[in-house]
């Protein structure tokens, strides 16, 4: 997909709501202003998507435990976590493909918890794409519009625009099985987007693509989102993907949201071991509080943030550790190099105390060599657990 | 060069010639069987259909198309619609039987697919159990069920649609009942195997794309079940066209189908040439019907 295609593909008309919808949203905003002091927060819940205390069990297995979440309109939000963490369940509850045991889902202020999937203005890009094999690309994309009995001319126009948007102009008459995985994925994307949903759900859409194509599609997806300004919710287990595309990320584990924030927040300031380890590599150092520092097996380490515990863990990213030839002034630790892994753009050192250090230094490292490390206090993250 | 004559066949190193010889050795018994017992008798039937019946029921080798003229109604006493009516009724009965079997099979298949895997086997067995009994015995069993003392007949009397103290057979109702119960598993089993392998994410995608229930069925379920359905339709419609035991026993003398007519010619009437002509007619009709099915099932419009 080229930038030109995005630019020409979608006009402003597509994103603007119909006049009825606009009136309705004006009505609700007037209602919310009358008699409510803190109307900023109300405004936030009245638009966008709010998930309030949603729980879901499958037999004995608790897939989601009292999960609450606010997703702002126009946001690219990612649910990130390992398989079985409940992210897909949460997505399916939003789509109406699963019924929550308790809790509510509000879309633009309306409770959609008990609304069937075919009445929700939410569309999904399925992991398997779920394209109709007996229908052409055009008919696949037109499916939602035909369901809603949109006029023929408008269908033609909107499907053509949607196919242009994902750079599939000449492929309208093909059948899904005549296309590559990447093309099928774009059909699935335009099939969902052509309906101009209030929320677009993406269920691990890149998992079937090869690594190179994946990074390319991620960037395209991000651009498309910026262009359309619609709410995107992505479900993925790939932390790199989450960091690349998202405005905000919610990290999930065992049916709960552990932490959410911007990609930078969750990467740089993880609040717990799980988040620190799940998003890229992390060196974990356990210790006991000693005044404003932490007493560890490597000696006393200074930290910037307040320490909420007596005994706990510090974390530091491998690329945040600095390497010195002589003993540094603060937080210095001596370590022996066990292995040097060449990664192309940088070098990863595996050290004798279980540390991993990543550096782009051009210096030559040899196995068995002793070096000084320092953990900059502002880079040492104090975990809550 | 021996290398050119060698090939690897799924991991086995063999000579090409050897492989071909082995293939034909395995195939020939089946081909001979079909040739001797299906193709040759079929060809004989074609020839016989153009001959004449002798005074004592023997075949007179005088070739004409008289049997086919008779089949479409031109008899010694002028034209009559009797034979054509029988043919039309056969097509109609086979069609209705297939349709009812399809309508019953969808819910049954979905029901069985939704059982836990262990129970599925049990339900499939229940479906097949009647086939462990002879077809004639099963038809006689219907006599018992349709007898005047039984609940079904009593219900019909109570509803005022049937006179008291008479069995529910012979009647077209009894024929359909017998036919559908005879052919139901032939539709249900292939349909079940299609539904079992169905990709449910297509159903979810259709729901997600605002489809109504009818549209979900037509676009997401029906296309996926079509292979099984086609197998079921062929397995039901073709034998139902030629069925004679069930209509004979449950339909009485008035409810004659092509199958009965053919049986009569080869049996009591001793008119093999005419029987052969009717058989040919049946073969042609079956092929035409299947061709129509093939075309129609392709043309189904999206809803």
XYZ file of C-alpha atoms in Angstrom:
688
model
C 0.000 0.000 0.000
C 1.472 3.330 -1.012
C 0.950 6.683 0.614
C -0.769 7.870 -2.557
C -3.268 5.096 -2.267
C -4.111 6.102 1.261
C -4.387 9.737 0.291
C -6.623 9.245 -2.695
C -8.447 6.232 -1.367
C -10.453 7.752 1.370
C -12.109 11.116 1.371
C -13.298 13.028 4.412
C -16.865 11.953 3.659
C -16.022 8.429 4.742
C -14.974 9.265 8.235
C -17.701 11.788 8.953
C -20.729 10.272 10.611
C -24.197 10.491 9.157
C -26.227 13.466 10.320
C -28.398 11.290 12.581
C -25.426 9.942 14.432
C -23.988 13.414 14.848
C -27.295 14.658 16.283
C -27.418 11.743 18.656
C -23.941 12.417 19.957
C -24.773 16.090 20.414
C -27.845 15.089 22.427
C -25.827 12.883 24.729
C -23.188 15.528 25.240
C -25.863 18.069 26.224
C -27.342 15.569 28.638
C -23.991 14.881 30.170
C -23.269 18.561 30.704
C -26.474 19.259 32.566
C -26.097 18.631 36.271
C -22.706 17.015 36.140
C -19.733 18.978 37.379
C -16.860 16.864 36.177
C -17.934 16.655 32.579
C -14.465 15.924 31.231
C -14.477 12.390 32.622
C -18.084 11.864 31.620
C -17.190 12.972 28.108
C -14.448 10.384 28.033
C -16.830 7.598 29.008
C -19.625 8.802 26.760
C -17.564 8.394 23.636
C -15.141 5.661 22.825
C -15.333 2.236 24.381
C -15.550 1.450 28.053
C -15.308 -1.979 29.537
C -16.589 -2.122 33.098
C -15.777 -5.004 35.411
C -16.148 -7.676 32.762
C -15.653 -11.289 33.826
C -15.832 -14.476 31.821
C -15.256 -18.114 32.739
C -15.170 -21.194 30.550
C -16.113 -23.948 32.955
C -13.390 -23.932 35.600
C -11.105 -21.640 33.653
C -11.375 -17.954 34.436
C -10.613 -16.246 31.146
C -11.279 -12.707 32.354
C -11.414 -11.414 35.911
C -13.154 -8.099 36.639
C -11.533 -6.295 33.776
C -12.100 -2.596 33.266
C -10.716 -0.475 30.493
C -11.307 2.885 28.829
C -10.464 3.223 25.170
C -10.612 6.725 23.751
C -12.146 7.354 20.339
C -9.569 7.339 17.593
C -7.057 5.478 19.679
C -4.887 2.588 18.494
C -5.124 0.337 21.498
C -3.342 -2.992 21.874
C -4.180 -5.921 24.124
C -0.866 -7.661 24.631
C -0.203 -10.907 26.422
C 0.797 -14.544 26.128
C -1.674 -17.080 24.770
C -4.438 -17.853 27.226
C -4.177 -14.477 28.971
C -7.747 -13.511 28.069
C -6.971 -10.930 25.395
C -8.871 -12.774 22.683
C -11.794 -13.384 25.029
C -11.974 -9.670 25.775
C -11.897 -8.883 22.051
C -14.627 -11.425 21.349
C -16.778 -9.916 24.098
C -16.401 -6.493 22.471
C -17.310 -7.989 19.075
C -20.339 -9.800 20.492
C -18.938 -13.240 19.698
C -18.796 -14.109 23.382
C -21.157 -13.183 26.211
C -19.600 -11.732 29.362
C -20.678 -13.405 32.621
C -20.746 -10.067 34.417
C -19.959 -6.462 33.598
C -20.895 -4.108 30.805
C -19.429 -2.878 27.561
C -20.304 0.701 26.613
C -19.808 1.953 23.078
C -20.282 5.715 22.691
C -22.154 5.712 25.974
C -24.593 2.965 24.966
C -24.611 -0.422 26.701
C -23.925 -2.991 23.985
C -23.341 -5.949 26.339
C -26.565 -7.655 25.309
C -26.565 -6.558 21.680
C -26.017 -9.374 19.140
C -22.867 -9.232 17.018
C -24.793 -8.341 13.863
C -26.271 -5.243 15.566
C -22.974 -3.869 16.869
C -21.192 -1.218 14.906
C -17.928 -3.028 15.458
C -16.044 -5.010 12.824
C -13.366 -7.628 13.134
C -10.349 -8.732 11.153
C -10.149 -12.399 12.066
C -6.904 -14.231 12.715
C -7.699 -16.707 9.927
C -9.164 -13.778 7.921
C -12.376 -15.857 7.543
C -12.915 -14.719 3.968
C -15.886 -16.329 2.233
C -14.224 -18.773 -0.167
C -17.134 -18.850 -2.627
C -17.300 -15.070 -2.986
C -15.006 -12.823 -4.989
C -12.873 -10.187 -3.328
C -15.441 -7.568 -4.309
C -18.335 -9.560 -2.814
C -16.344 -10.286 0.330
C -15.766 -6.587 0.873
C -19.364 -5.759 -0.061
C -20.737 -8.356 2.381
C -21.445 -6.042 5.305
C -22.966 -3.365 3.074
C -25.226 -5.924 1.365
C -26.318 -7.204 4.788
C -27.417 -3.705 5.640
C -29.108 -3.286 2.244
C -27.057 -0.302 1.198
C -27.922 0.965 -2.275
C -26.091 -0.742 -5.157
C -24.367 2.381 -6.458
C -23.100 3.253 -3.013
C -21.839 -0.311 -2.522
C -19.927 -0.095 -5.795
C -18.391 3.197 -4.838
C -17.482 2.285 -1.269
C -16.076 -1.152 -2.125
C -13.956 0.362 -4.886
C -12.654 2.975 -2.468
C -11.942 0.361 0.185
C -10.031 -1.796 -2.281
C -8.050 1.221 -3.474
C -7.224 2.005 0.129
C -5.487 -1.353 0.562
C -4.020 -1.303 -2.959
C -6.080 -4.183 -4.344
C -7.740 -2.298 -7.179
C -7.233 -4.869 -9.921
C -8.123 -7.890 -7.811
C -11.860 -7.361 -7.298
C -12.878 -10.420 -9.336
C -10.464 -12.879 -7.786
C -11.397 -15.542 -5.307
C -9.647 -15.522 -1.915
C -7.735 -18.758 -2.591
C -6.145 -17.148 -5.663
C -4.394 -14.587 -3.465
C -1.330 -14.571 -1.247
C -1.562 -14.397 2.538
C -0.695 -10.713 2.580
C -3.341 -9.921 -0.025
C -5.959 -11.944 1.838
C -5.141 -10.010 4.963
C -5.728 -6.741 3.127
C -9.065 -8.034 1.831
C -10.038 -8.877 5.406
C -8.972 -5.396 6.506
C -10.932 -3.595 3.823
C -13.937 -5.884 4.364
C -14.080 -4.625 7.945
C -13.171 -0.983 7.266
C -15.667 -0.492 4.427
C -18.426 -0.564 7.067
C -16.861 2.422 8.848
C -17.144 0.733 12.238
C -16.926 2.718 15.444
C -14.306 0.231 16.572
C -12.131 -1.987 14.398
C -10.935 -5.161 16.109
C -7.809 -6.898 14.829
C -7.289 -10.427 16.120
C -3.589 -11.270 15.656
C -3.828 -10.183 12.015
C -0.109 -10.571 11.317
C 0.392 -14.056 12.706
C 0.133 -15.723 9.300
C 2.581 -13.355 7.603
C 6.331 -13.813 7.346
C 8.596 -11.594 9.437
C 9.573 -9.133 6.736
C 6.036 -8.587 5.503
C 4.878 -8.262 9.089
C 6.961 -5.167 9.845
C 5.859 -3.623 6.578
C 2.181 -4.273 7.336
C 2.575 -2.882 10.848
C 3.767 0.433 9.497
C 0.995 0.466 6.899
C -1.585 -0.297 9.547
C -0.325 2.567 11.698
C -0.490 4.959 8.760
C -3.955 3.787 7.852
C -5.071 4.390 11.414
C -3.645 7.895 11.404
C -5.396 8.560 8.109
C -8.827 7.293 9.179
C -8.824 8.374 12.805
C -10.981 5.405 13.795
C -10.610 3.392 16.973
C -8.447 0.316 16.393
C -8.066 -2.454 18.937
C -5.298 -4.926 18.207
C -4.876 -8.264 19.935
C -1.372 -9.677 19.807
C 1.249 -11.673 21.663
C 4.086 -9.973 19.784
C 5.549 -7.202 21.935
C 7.504 -5.628 19.058
C 4.313 -5.329 17.055
C 2.540 -3.758 20.034
C 5.336 -1.224 20.506
C 5.395 -0.290 16.819
C 1.710 0.331 16.194
C 0.006 1.316 19.440
C -0.970 4.574 21.041
C -1.566 2.649 24.235
C -0.943 -0.920 25.334
C -2.646 -3.033 27.963
C -0.507 -5.954 29.091
C -2.610 -8.918 30.171
C -1.886 -12.106 32.065
C -4.122 -14.733 33.658
C -7.303 -12.893 32.742
C -6.256 -9.557 34.169
C -4.824 -6.315 32.854
C -1.508 -5.958 34.630
C -0.451 -2.586 33.324
C -1.509 -0.147 30.665
C 0.012 2.940 29.199
C 1.862 4.263 26.177
C 4.415 1.918 24.586
C 7.171 3.992 26.178
C 5.606 3.818 29.634
C 5.130 0.055 29.640
C 8.556 -0.571 28.166
C 10.576 1.900 30.205
C 8.570 1.776 33.421
C 7.178 -1.715 33.873
C 5.442 -2.050 37.216
C 6.014 -5.745 37.734
C 8.229 -8.671 36.811
C 5.781 -10.057 34.259
C 5.584 -6.849 32.227
C 9.345 -6.305 32.485
C 10.071 -9.775 31.171
C 7.273 -10.002 28.624
C 8.191 -6.784 26.843
C 11.674 -7.557 25.670
C 14.531 -8.813 27.806
C 15.155 -7.526 31.310
C 17.842 -8.034 33.955
C 16.192 -8.621 37.306
C 18.038 -7.873 40.527
C 16.483 -8.746 43.878
C 17.452 -6.883 47.004
C 16.516 -5.358 50.345
C 15.745 -1.705 50.914
C 18.516 0.227 52.622
C 17.625 3.857 53.042
C 17.175 5.381 49.597
C 19.057 2.560 47.902
C 18.813 -1.165 47.571
C 21.237 -3.642 49.056
C 21.866 -6.429 46.530
C 24.348 -9.228 46.003
C 26.298 -6.790 43.813
C 26.489 -4.207 46.557
C 24.356 -1.144 47.224
C 22.567 0.273 44.213
C 21.164 3.767 44.000
C 17.748 4.339 42.503
C 15.781 7.465 41.653
C 12.260 6.332 42.377
C 10.741 5.665 45.764
C 10.876 2.095 46.943
C 7.498 0.716 48.054
C 8.804 -2.504 49.618
C 11.287 -3.962 52.105
C 12.364 -6.813 49.867
C 11.813 -6.721 46.143
C 13.118 -6.554 42.624
C 14.798 -4.016 40.382
C 14.875 -4.298 36.611
C 17.047 -2.856 33.896
C 16.918 -3.324 30.131
C 20.053 -4.876 28.569
C 20.565 -1.839 26.319
C 20.424 0.521 29.345
C 23.417 -1.009 31.081
C 26.589 0.867 30.267
C 30.031 -0.694 29.928
C 33.227 0.725 31.372
C 36.876 -0.236 31.399
C 37.393 1.103 34.906
C 35.173 1.095 37.946
C 32.321 3.626 37.413
C 31.282 6.079 40.096
C 27.769 4.798 40.753
C 26.208 1.350 40.694
C 29.263 -0.380 39.336
C 29.425 -4.146 39.033
C 32.263 -6.281 37.737
C 31.357 -9.167 35.435
C 32.990 -11.738 33.214
C 31.890 -12.270 29.607
C 30.627 -15.800 28.997
C 29.438 -15.338 25.461
C 29.379 -12.689 22.796
C 26.398 -12.787 20.436
C 26.683 -10.814 17.272
C 23.305 -9.354 16.256
C 24.307 -7.240 13.318
C 23.348 -3.762 14.470
C 24.556 -4.453 17.997
C 26.209 -6.992 20.240
C 24.712 -8.895 23.128
C 26.939 -10.003 25.967
C 25.971 -12.884 28.226
C 27.691 -12.344 31.562
C 28.535 -14.609 34.463
C 25.942 -13.226 36.878
C 23.065 -13.970 34.548
C 23.181 -10.467 33.113
C 22.506 -9.643 29.525
C 23.905 -6.472 28.124
C 23.290 -5.055 24.719
C 25.667 -2.536 23.274
C 26.508 -0.989 19.941
C 30.093 -0.347 21.003
C 32.580 -1.031 18.265
C 35.030 -2.340 20.780
C 35.996 -5.988 20.470
C 34.773 -8.224 23.298
C 36.377 -11.569 24.009
C 35.104 -14.517 25.943
C 36.412 -14.625 29.505
C 37.222 -10.912 29.563
C 36.283 -8.970 32.697
C 34.429 -5.686 32.303
C 32.769 -3.088 34.526
C 29.069 -2.464 34.220
C 27.100 0.399 35.585
C 23.358 0.623 36.153
C 22.389 4.283 35.762
C 20.040 5.061 38.705
C 17.438 6.695 36.417
C 17.334 3.511 34.331
C 16.851 1.169 37.258
C 13.152 0.379 37.485
C 11.675 -0.451 40.867
C 9.129 -3.219 40.356
C 6.118 -3.559 42.625
C 6.483 -7.255 43.222
C 20.725 -46.112 -18.194
C 18.841 -47.753 -15.388
C 18.587 -44.412 -13.574
C 16.035 -43.109 -16.083
C 13.801 -46.059 -15.429
C 13.895 -45.573 -11.682
C 11.618 -43.366 -9.634
C 10.978 -42.627 -5.978
C 7.362 -43.229 -5.157
C 6.509 -41.809 -1.702
C 9.894 -42.915 -0.400
C 9.988 -46.246 -2.187
C 12.628 -46.715 -4.869
C 11.051 -48.616 -7.791
C 11.271 -49.098 -11.510
C 8.631 -47.127 -13.349
C 7.569 -50.224 -15.228
C 7.239 -52.170 -12.021
C 5.045 -49.461 -10.554
C 2.746 -49.428 -13.575
C 2.468 -53.215 -13.535
C 1.627 -53.225 -9.853
C -1.041 -50.555 -10.402
C -2.801 -52.452 -13.137
C -2.640 -55.664 -11.111
C -4.505 -53.989 -8.281
C -7.000 -52.288 -10.567
C -7.944 -55.092 -12.950
C -10.189 -57.177 -10.649
C -12.385 -54.164 -9.995
C -12.478 -53.164 -13.640
C -13.315 -56.705 -14.730
C -16.033 -56.894 -12.129
C -17.645 -53.664 -13.349
C -17.230 -54.715 -16.970
C -18.795 -58.138 -16.517
C -21.570 -57.197 -14.128
C -22.448 -53.615 -14.982
C -21.231 -52.447 -18.382
C -22.027 -55.614 -20.367
C -25.494 -56.194 -18.861
C -26.161 -52.494 -19.402
C -25.286 -52.787 -23.068
C -27.419 -55.933 -23.352
C -30.279 -53.945 -21.846
C -29.815 -51.233 -24.474
C -30.035 -53.842 -27.236
C -32.995 -55.651 -25.657
C -34.898 -52.387 -25.306
C -35.140 -52.232 -29.107
C -36.415 -55.812 -29.561
C -39.958 -57.209 -29.335
C -41.717 -59.506 -26.932
C -42.682 -62.864 -28.394
C -46.014 -64.555 -27.786
C -44.592 -66.581 -24.898
C -42.571 -63.828 -23.335
C -39.376 -64.616 -25.184
C -37.278 -61.974 -26.930
C -37.901 -61.614 -30.673
C -34.862 -60.077 -32.332
C -36.830 -57.635 -34.469
C -35.524 -54.140 -33.918
C -37.841 -51.132 -33.582
C -38.501 -48.171 -31.302
C -41.964 -49.458 -30.388
C -41.047 -49.976 -26.729
C -40.055 -46.323 -26.393
C -43.267 -45.256 -28.120
C -45.145 -47.351 -25.608
C -43.194 -45.768 -22.799
C -44.423 -42.295 -23.709
C -47.989 -43.586 -23.970
C -48.696 -44.834 -27.517
C -50.308 -48.232 -26.943
C -52.570 -50.534 -28.926
C -55.599 -48.598 -27.687
C -54.266 -45.195 -28.660
C -52.402 -42.688 -26.482
C -52.750 -42.801 -22.697
C -51.037 -40.737 -20.015
C -50.623 -43.684 -17.628
C -46.912 -44.336 -18.154
C -45.995 -40.661 -18.195
C -47.994 -40.187 -14.995
C -46.030 -42.991 -13.372
C -42.748 -41.457 -14.483
C -43.785 -38.005 -13.282
C -44.926 -39.449 -9.945
C -41.568 -41.221 -9.548
C -39.659 -38.010 -10.108
C -41.966 -36.166 -7.731
C -41.737 -38.795 -4.984
C -37.945 -38.926 -5.279
C -37.799 -35.133 -5.192
C -40.054 -34.782 -2.155
C -38.272 -37.630 -0.348
C -34.896 -35.965 -0.937
C -36.218 -32.567 0.119
C -37.744 -33.878 3.362
C -34.573 -35.830 4.094
C -32.482 -32.644 3.621
C -34.783 -30.595 5.848
C -34.563 -33.226 8.575
C -30.838 -33.799 8.146
C -29.633 -30.263 8.844
C -30.989 -30.100 12.400
C -30.004 -33.711 13.089
C -26.439 -33.135 11.844
C -26.021 -29.935 13.848
C -27.404 -31.725 16.897
C -24.905 -34.585 16.589
C -21.963 -32.278 15.839
C -22.732 -30.328 18.995
C -22.645 -33.427 21.238
C -19.425 -34.184 23.098
C -17.194 -36.374 20.865
C -17.941 -39.609 22.721
C -21.689 -39.177 22.484
C -21.499 -38.427 18.777
C -20.605 -42.003 17.974
C -23.648 -43.165 19.917
C -26.002 -40.856 18.042
C -24.548 -41.863 14.688
C -25.082 -45.497 15.623
C -28.705 -44.786 16.487
C -29.053 -43.243 13.046
C -27.620 -46.305 11.308
C -29.181 -49.068 13.424
C -32.246 -49.488 11.157
C -29.839 -50.495 8.392
C -28.937 -53.617 10.255
C -32.400 -54.884 9.332
C -33.579 -55.990 5.911
C -35.420 -53.362 3.870
C -38.516 -55.579 3.370
C -38.738 -56.307 7.073
C -38.522 -52.591 7.814
C -41.342 -51.912 5.350
C -43.463 -54.554 7.105
C -42.632 -52.958 10.433
C -44.374 -49.842 9.169
C -47.554 -51.956 8.780
C -47.500 -52.444 12.504
C -46.876 -48.801 13.285
C -49.580 -47.667 10.851
C -52.146 -50.249 12.041
C -55.571 -48.938 13.164
C -54.934 -49.776 16.832
C -51.712 -47.812 16.975
C -51.431 -44.212 18.259
C -50.617 -42.725 14.845
C -53.856 -43.977 13.233
C -55.839 -43.048 16.325
C -54.460 -39.532 16.209
C -55.456 -39.264 12.535
C -58.978 -40.430 13.389
C -59.148 -37.964 16.275
C -58.110 -35.146 13.963
C -60.813 -36.245 11.522
C -58.472 -36.806 8.603
C -58.795 -40.578 8.529
C -61.689 -43.038 8.825
C -61.731 -45.245 11.941
C -60.677 -48.896 12.004
C -58.608 -48.764 8.834
C -54.809 -48.793 8.664
C -52.934 -45.704 7.466
C -51.629 -47.713 4.530
C -51.764 -48.000 1.595
C -51.423 -44.269 1.084
C -48.985 -41.725 -0.304
C -48.386 -40.633 3.284
C -47.194 -44.149 4.137
C -44.955 -44.186 1.049
C -43.281 -40.901 1.983
C -42.899 -42.073 5.562
C -41.220 -45.268 4.406
C -39.081 -43.569 1.777
C -37.799 -40.818 4.045
C -36.942 -43.231 6.839
C -35.211 -45.438 4.276
C -33.030 -42.662 2.867
C -32.539 -40.280 5.790
C -29.082 -41.593 6.809
C -27.857 -41.286 3.224
C -28.342 -37.525 3.485
C -27.537 -37.100 7.169
C -24.191 -38.924 7.191
C -22.458 -37.003 4.382
C -24.003 -33.770 5.626
C -22.741 -34.549 9.130
C -19.190 -35.042 7.886
C -19.358 -31.689 6.089
C -20.734 -29.909 9.130
C -18.172 -31.522 11.410
C -15.358 -30.025 9.351
C -17.052 -26.658 9.023
C -15.042 -23.489 9.643
C -17.146 -21.657 12.221
C -15.109 -18.479 11.928
C -16.985 -17.859 8.661
C -20.238 -17.918 10.619
C -18.773 -15.453 13.086
C -17.515 -13.280 10.240
C -21.011 -13.204 8.717
C -22.505 -12.267 12.098
C -19.830 -9.622 12.519
C -20.775 -8.230 9.089
C -24.397 -7.612 10.085
C -25.873 -10.677 8.350
C -29.387 -11.810 9.199
C -29.985 -15.437 10.191
C -31.034 -16.413 6.690
C -27.983 -14.712 5.249
C -25.673 -16.400 7.756
C -27.058 -19.767 6.679
C -26.977 -19.056 2.952
C -23.506 -17.491 2.859
C -21.557 -19.010 5.713
C -23.105 -22.440 6.365
C -24.720 -23.652 3.145
C -21.654 -23.221 0.860
C -19.557 -25.191 3.330
C -22.065 -28.048 3.544
C -22.613 -28.284 -0.202
C -20.159 -31.154 -0.852
C -21.885 -33.323 1.766
C -25.304 -32.239 0.614
C -24.523 -33.126 -3.003
C -23.333 -36.588 -2.006
C -26.508 -37.039 0.043
C -28.769 -35.826 -2.763
C -27.220 -38.238 -5.263
C -27.303 -41.142 -2.824
C -30.984 -40.471 -2.148
C -32.481 -39.190 -5.355
C -31.055 -41.859 -7.675
C -32.181 -44.959 -5.734
C -35.439 -43.242 -4.731
C -36.318 -42.891 -8.441
C -36.064 -46.645 -8.903
C -37.445 -47.740 -5.527
C -40.143 -50.439 -5.747
C -40.306 -52.316 -2.415
C -41.579 -49.404 -0.343
C -44.209 -48.099 -2.795
C -45.295 -51.671 -3.499
C -45.903 -52.500 0.144
C -46.961 -49.135 1.555
C -48.502 -47.522 -1.513
C -50.696 -50.311 -2.826
C -51.538 -51.012 -6.440
C -52.700 -47.464 -7.167
C -49.405 -45.889 -6.135
C -47.218 -47.203 -8.908
C -43.713 -45.883 -9.526
C -41.265 -46.578 -12.341
C -39.560 -49.158 -10.166
C -42.788 -51.136 -9.843
C -43.458 -50.834 -13.546
C -40.013 -52.225 -14.403
C -40.361 -54.996 -11.845
C -43.734 -55.888 -13.364
C -42.281 -56.170 -16.891
C -39.430 -58.414 -15.862
C -41.722 -60.340 -13.507
C -45.386 -61.086 -14.024
C -45.756 -59.481 -17.500
C -42.689 -61.281 -18.895
C -42.062 -58.345 -21.233
C -38.275 -57.906 -21.022
C -37.956 -55.585 -24.034
C -40.430 -53.082 -22.588
C -38.842 -53.420 -19.121
C -35.454 -52.663 -20.689
C -36.867 -49.582 -22.414
C -38.312 -48.270 -19.167
C -34.972 -48.903 -17.441
C -33.221 -46.883 -20.124
C -35.760 -44.133 -19.633
C -35.039 -44.169 -15.901
C -31.281 -43.938 -16.474
C -31.726 -40.957 -18.791
C -34.130 -39.230 -16.392
C -31.746 -39.707 -13.485
C -28.903 -38.173 -15.447
C -31.033 -35.221 -16.515
C -32.163 -34.653 -12.920
C -28.615 -34.694 -11.586
C -27.562 -32.296 -14.314
C -30.359 -29.944 -13.304
C -29.279 -30.222 -9.664
C -25.692 -29.417 -10.616
C -26.730 -26.302 -12.495
C -29.242 -25.087 -9.924
C -26.906 -25.549 -6.971
C -24.318 -23.382 -8.724
C -26.812 -20.659 -9.474
C -28.051 -20.075 -5.946
C -28.208 -16.321 -5.533
C -26.620 -14.565 -2.598
C -29.202 -13.271 -0.165
